[in-house]
Coordinates of C-alpha atoms in Angstrom, one line a residue:
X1 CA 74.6 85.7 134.1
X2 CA 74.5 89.2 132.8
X3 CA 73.2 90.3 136.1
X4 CA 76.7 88.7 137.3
X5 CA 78.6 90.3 135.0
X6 CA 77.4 93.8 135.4
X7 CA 78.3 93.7 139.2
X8 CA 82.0 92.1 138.8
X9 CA 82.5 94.5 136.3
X10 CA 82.3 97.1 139.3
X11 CA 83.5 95.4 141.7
X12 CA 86.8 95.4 139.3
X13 CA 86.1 99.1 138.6
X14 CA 86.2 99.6 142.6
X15 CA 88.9 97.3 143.1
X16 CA 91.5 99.9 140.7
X17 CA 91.1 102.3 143.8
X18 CA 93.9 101.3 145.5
X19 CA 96.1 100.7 142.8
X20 CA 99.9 101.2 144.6
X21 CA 98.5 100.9 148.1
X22 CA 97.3 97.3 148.4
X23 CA 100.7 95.6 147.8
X24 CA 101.5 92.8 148.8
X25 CA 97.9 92.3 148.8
X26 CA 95.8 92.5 146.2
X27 CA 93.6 94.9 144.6
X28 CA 90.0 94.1 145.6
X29 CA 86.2 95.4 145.2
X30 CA 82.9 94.1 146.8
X31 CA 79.5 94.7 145.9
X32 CA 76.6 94.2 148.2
X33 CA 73.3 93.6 145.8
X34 CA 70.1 93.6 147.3
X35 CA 66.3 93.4 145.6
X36 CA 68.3 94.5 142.0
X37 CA 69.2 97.3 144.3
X38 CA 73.0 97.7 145.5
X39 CA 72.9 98.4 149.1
X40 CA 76.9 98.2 149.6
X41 CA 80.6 98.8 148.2
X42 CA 83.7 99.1 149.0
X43 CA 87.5 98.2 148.0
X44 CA 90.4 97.4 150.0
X45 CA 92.2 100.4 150.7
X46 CA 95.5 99.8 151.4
X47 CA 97.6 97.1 153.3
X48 CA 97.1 96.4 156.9
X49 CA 93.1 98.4 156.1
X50 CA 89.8 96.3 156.3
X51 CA 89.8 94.1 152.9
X52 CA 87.2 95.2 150.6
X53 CA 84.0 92.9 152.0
X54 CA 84.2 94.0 154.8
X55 CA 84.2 97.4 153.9
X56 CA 81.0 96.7 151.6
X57 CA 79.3 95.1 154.3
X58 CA 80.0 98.4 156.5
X59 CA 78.8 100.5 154.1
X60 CA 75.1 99.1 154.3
X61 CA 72.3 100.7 155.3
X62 CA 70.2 98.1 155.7
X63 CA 70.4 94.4 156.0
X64 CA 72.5 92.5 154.2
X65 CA 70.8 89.2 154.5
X66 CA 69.6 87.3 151.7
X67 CA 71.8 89.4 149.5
X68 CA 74.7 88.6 147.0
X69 CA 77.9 89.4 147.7
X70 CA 80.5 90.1 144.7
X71 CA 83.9 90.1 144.8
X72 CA 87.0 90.0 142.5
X73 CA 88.7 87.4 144.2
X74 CA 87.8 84.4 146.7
X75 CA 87.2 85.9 150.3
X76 CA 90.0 85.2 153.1
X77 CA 89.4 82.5 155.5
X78 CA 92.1 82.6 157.8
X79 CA 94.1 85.3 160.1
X80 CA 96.4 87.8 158.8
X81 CA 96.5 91.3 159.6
X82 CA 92.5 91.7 159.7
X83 CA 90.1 88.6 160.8
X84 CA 88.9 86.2 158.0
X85 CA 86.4 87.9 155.9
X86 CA 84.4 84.6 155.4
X87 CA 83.6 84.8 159.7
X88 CA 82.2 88.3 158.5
X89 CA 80.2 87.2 155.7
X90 CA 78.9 84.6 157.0
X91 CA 77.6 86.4 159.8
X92 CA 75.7 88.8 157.8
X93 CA 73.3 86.5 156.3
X94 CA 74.9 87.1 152.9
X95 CA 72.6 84.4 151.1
X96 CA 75.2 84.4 147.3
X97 CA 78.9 84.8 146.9
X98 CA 80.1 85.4 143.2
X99 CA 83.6 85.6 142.8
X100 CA 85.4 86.3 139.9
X101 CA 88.3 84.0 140.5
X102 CA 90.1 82.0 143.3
X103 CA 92.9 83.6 145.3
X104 CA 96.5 82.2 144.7
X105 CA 97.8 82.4 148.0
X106 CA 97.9 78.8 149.3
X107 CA 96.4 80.3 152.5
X108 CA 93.2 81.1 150.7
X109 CA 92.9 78.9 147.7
X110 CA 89.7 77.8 147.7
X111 CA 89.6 77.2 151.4
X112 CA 87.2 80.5 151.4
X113 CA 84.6 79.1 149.3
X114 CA 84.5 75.9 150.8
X115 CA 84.2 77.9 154.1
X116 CA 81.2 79.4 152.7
X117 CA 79.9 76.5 151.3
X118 CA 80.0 74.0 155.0
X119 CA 77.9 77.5 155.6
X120 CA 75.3 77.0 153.3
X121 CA 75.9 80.0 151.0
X122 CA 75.4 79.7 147.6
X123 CA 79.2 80.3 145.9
X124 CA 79.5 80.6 142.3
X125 CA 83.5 81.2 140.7
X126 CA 85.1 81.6 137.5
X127 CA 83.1 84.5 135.5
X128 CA 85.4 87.4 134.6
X129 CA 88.2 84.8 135.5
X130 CA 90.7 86.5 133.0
X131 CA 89.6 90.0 133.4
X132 CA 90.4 89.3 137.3
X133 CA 93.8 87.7 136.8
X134 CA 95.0 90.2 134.7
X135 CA 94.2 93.1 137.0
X136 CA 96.2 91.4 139.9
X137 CA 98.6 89.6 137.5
X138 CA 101.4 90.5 140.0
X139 CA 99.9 88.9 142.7
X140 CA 99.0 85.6 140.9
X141 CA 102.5 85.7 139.2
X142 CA 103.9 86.1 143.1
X143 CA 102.0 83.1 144.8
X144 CA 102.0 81.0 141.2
X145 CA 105.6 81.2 140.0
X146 CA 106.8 81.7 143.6
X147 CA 108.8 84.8 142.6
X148 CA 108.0 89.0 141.7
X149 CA 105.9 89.7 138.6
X150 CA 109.1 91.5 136.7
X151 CA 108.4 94.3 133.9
X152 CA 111.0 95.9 131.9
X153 CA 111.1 99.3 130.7
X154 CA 112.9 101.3 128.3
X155 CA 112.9 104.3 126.2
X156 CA 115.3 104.2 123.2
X157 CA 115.7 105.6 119.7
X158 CA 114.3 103.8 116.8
X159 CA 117.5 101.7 116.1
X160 CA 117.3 100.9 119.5
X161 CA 119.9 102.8 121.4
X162 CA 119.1 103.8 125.1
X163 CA 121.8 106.3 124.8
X164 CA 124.6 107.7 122.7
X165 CA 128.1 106.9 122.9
X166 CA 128.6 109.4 125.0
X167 CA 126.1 108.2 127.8
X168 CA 123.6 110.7 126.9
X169 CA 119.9 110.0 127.1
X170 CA 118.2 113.0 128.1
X171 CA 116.1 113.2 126.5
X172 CA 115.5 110.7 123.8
X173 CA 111.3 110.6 124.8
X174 CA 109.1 113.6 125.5
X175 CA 107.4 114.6 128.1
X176 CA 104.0 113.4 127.5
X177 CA 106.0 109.6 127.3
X178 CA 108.4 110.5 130.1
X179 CA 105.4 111.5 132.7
X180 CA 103.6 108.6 131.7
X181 CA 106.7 106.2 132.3
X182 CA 107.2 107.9 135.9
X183 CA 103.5 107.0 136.5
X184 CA 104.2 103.3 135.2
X185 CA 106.3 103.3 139.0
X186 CA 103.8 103.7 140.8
X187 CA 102.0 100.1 139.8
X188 CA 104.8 98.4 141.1
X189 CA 106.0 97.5 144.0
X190 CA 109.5 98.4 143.8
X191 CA 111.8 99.9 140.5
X192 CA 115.1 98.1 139.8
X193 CA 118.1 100.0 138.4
X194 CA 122.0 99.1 137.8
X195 CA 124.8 101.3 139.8
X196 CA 125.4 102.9 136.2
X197 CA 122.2 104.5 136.2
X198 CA 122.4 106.2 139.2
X199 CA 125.8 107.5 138.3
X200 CA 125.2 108.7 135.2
X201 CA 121.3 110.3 135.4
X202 CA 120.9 110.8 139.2
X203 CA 117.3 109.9 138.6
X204 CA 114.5 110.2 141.1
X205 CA 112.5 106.7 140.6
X206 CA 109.3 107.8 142.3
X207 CA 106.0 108.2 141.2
X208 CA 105.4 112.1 141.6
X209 CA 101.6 111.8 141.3
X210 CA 99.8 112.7 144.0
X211 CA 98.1 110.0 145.7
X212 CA 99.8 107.4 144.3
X213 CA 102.7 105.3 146.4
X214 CA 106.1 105.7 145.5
X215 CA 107.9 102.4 145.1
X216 CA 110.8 101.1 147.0
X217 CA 114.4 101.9 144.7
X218 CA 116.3 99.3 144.6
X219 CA 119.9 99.2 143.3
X220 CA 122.1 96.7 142.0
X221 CA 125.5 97.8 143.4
X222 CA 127.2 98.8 146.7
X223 CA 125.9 101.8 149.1
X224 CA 129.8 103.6 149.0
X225 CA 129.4 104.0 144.5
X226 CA 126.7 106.3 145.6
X227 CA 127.0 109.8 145.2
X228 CA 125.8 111.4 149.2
X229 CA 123.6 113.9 147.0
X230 CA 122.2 111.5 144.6
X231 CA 118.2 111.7 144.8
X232 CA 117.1 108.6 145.5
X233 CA 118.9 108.5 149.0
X234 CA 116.5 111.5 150.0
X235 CA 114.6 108.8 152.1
X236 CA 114.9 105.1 153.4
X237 CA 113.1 103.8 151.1
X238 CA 115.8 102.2 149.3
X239 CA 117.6 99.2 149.1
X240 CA 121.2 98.7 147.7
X241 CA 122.2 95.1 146.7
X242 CA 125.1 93.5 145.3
X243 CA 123.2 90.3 144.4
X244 CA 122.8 90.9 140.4
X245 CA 122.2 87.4 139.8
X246 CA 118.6 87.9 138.7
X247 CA 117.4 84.2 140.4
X248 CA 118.9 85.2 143.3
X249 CA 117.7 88.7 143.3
X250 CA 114.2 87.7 142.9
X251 CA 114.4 85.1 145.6
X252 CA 116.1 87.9 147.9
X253 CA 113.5 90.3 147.0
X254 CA 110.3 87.4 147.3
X255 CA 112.0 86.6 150.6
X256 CA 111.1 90.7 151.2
X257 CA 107.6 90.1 150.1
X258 CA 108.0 92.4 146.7
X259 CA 105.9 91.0 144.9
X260 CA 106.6 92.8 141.5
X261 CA 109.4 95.0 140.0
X262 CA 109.7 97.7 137.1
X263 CA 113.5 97.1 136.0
X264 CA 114.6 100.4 134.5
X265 CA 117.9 100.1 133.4
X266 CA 120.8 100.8 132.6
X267 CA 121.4 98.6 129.7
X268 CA 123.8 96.6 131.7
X269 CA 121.2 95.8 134.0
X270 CA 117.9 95.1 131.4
X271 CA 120.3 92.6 129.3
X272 CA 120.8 90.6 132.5
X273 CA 116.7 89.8 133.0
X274 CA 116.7 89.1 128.8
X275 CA 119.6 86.7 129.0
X276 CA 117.8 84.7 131.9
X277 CA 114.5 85.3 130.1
X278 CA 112.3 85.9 133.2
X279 CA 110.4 88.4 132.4
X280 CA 106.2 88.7 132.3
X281 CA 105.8 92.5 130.7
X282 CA 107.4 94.5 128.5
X283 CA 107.1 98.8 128.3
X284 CA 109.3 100.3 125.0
X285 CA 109.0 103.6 124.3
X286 CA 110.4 105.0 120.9
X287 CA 111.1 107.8 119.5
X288 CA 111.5 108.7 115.7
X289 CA 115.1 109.6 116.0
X290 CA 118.4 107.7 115.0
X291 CA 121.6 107.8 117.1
X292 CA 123.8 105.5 115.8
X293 CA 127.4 104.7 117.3
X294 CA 128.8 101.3 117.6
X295 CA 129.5 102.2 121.4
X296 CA 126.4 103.8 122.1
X297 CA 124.4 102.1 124.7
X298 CA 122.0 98.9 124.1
X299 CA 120.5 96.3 126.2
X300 CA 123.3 94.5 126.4
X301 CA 124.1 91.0 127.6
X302 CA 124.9 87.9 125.9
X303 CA 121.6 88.2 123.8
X304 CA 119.6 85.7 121.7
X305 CA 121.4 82.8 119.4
X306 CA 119.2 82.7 117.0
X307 CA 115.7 84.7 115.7
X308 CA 114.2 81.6 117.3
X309 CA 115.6 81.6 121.0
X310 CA 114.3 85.4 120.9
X311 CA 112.1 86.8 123.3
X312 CA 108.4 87.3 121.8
X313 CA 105.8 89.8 123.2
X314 CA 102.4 88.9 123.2
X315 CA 99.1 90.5 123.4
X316 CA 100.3 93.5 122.6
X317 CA 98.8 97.2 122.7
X318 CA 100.2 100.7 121.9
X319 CA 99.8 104.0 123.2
X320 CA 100.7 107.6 121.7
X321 CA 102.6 110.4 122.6
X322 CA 102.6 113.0 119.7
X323 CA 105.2 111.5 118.1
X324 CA 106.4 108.6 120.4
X325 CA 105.3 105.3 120.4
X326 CA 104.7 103.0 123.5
X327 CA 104.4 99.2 122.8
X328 CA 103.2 96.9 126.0
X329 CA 103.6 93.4 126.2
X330 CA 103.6 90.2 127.6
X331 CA 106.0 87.1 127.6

């Protein structure tokens, strides 16, 4: 068992490689282990690339057979872009399969293991289950509540205020926060924002870290509000919707094959997902300062009846930034 653990443990280290690239797939690592020895790794790269057994299996330098395989979730058995991986494995004399956790996707769930089992491979499943699940929590989320994993974001002031009355907001977080909340982008698949937003702050919505994928913009209003020199038209990856009924949006955008979003704001927009309550993750950054106003901008919508129809976070942590606080959460 220990032995187990040790090698999922890396083949969740690996799998982190390619964080931004995988999606819609998942994030994946195998680890080929041989005489106590490993003689193989590899992680899925991106999309579209050889998933991450096979790479492990190319990366041996000598036989593979009688060895375990580990993996971070169940192998594929059936054709998508790349051949099933469980054709590969099986072929390689892989004697052990130990994976951390089953895959989701209807196409895979536990159709790969019983693949390698009519094989006669050993399969074991289910250690590091919840250390695997919350790495690809998107994905699950995706194939499990048939919709995008959704995360909010905001930065406001300690009384809660995303701006003042005047609309002003830069910048109520520093710029160790504000870097980090750029690179929070680049974990999800696309980054929602209201019309207002782009109006008023002409923000970017990428990434800006290098090799890390920017996500797709997408915006809740009508292509002809949009200022021609606004930044985020600087490429086609956008898209501009007027669906802002948040079921409907995240059907649209499932339809797409998003599976996960970073909603962003404005206030407009982030009161919309807390009235409907569909959200999975929370990301509030605050700052020590107090702005006040009884026009000054909020999360708006209809918002909670009562302290007990209120949304709670769970699981939380908290991260640093001088003097700025992040809280992360989950619903």
């Amino acid at each position: 068992m220990d032995e187990d653990i040790k090698y999922l443990k890396e083949t969740l280290r690996l799998a982190k490689k390619g964080l931004s690239w995988t999606n819609p797939n998942p994030m994946v690592g195998a680890v080929i282990v041989k005489d106590g020895q490993i003689i193989g790794q590899g992680y899925h790269r991106r999309a579209g690339l050889p998933h991450a057994e096979i790479e492990a299996l190319n990366s041996v330098k000598r036989s593979p057979r009688g060895a375990t395989l580990y993996v971070n979730l169940e192998p594929c058995s059936h054709y998508g872009k790349t051949p099933p991986c469980t054709d590969a494995i099986i072929t390689s004399g892989v004697k052990r399969v130990v994976c951390a956790t089953k895959d989701p996707n209807p196409k895979v769930n536990g159709k790969g293991l019983a693949t390698l089992k009519k094989a006669c491979i050993e399969t074991s499943v289910g250690i590091l289950e919840n250390e695997a699940r919350l790495l690809n929590r998107t994905f699950f989320t995706f194939h499990e509540k048939k919709r995008p994993f959704v995360a909010l974001k905001f930065a406001a002031s300690l009384d809660g205020k995303l701006a003042t009355s005047t609309g002003n907001s830069k910048w109520i977080t520093n710029e160790k926060a504000r870097i980090y909340a750029r690179g929070l982008r680049s974990k999800y698949q696309a980054v929602v924002v209201g019309i207002n937003t782009i109006l008023k702050d002409n923000p970017h919505l990428g990434a800006r870290i290098k090799g890390k994928k920017d996500p797709l913009r997408v915006v809740l209003g009508s292509k002809t509000q949009i200022p021609k020199h606004s930044q985020i038209l600087r490429d086609p990856n956008i898209l501009i919707t007027s669906t802002d009924n948040i079921p409907d949006l995240l059907s649209m955008l499932k339809q797409k094959g998003i599976i996960s979003i970073l909603v962003e704001g404005g206030g407009k927009t982030l009161g919309k997902f807390v009235d409907c309550q569909i959200i999975d993750e929370v990301y509030a950054f605050h700052a020590p300062i107090l702005l006040g106003g009884k026009t000054a901008v909020s999360i708006e919508g209809n918002g909670a009846e009562s302290i007990s129809k209120a949304i709670y976070l769970k699981n939380l942590s908290f991260k640093k930034f001088g003097d700025n606080i992040l809280t992360i959460g989950y619903v």
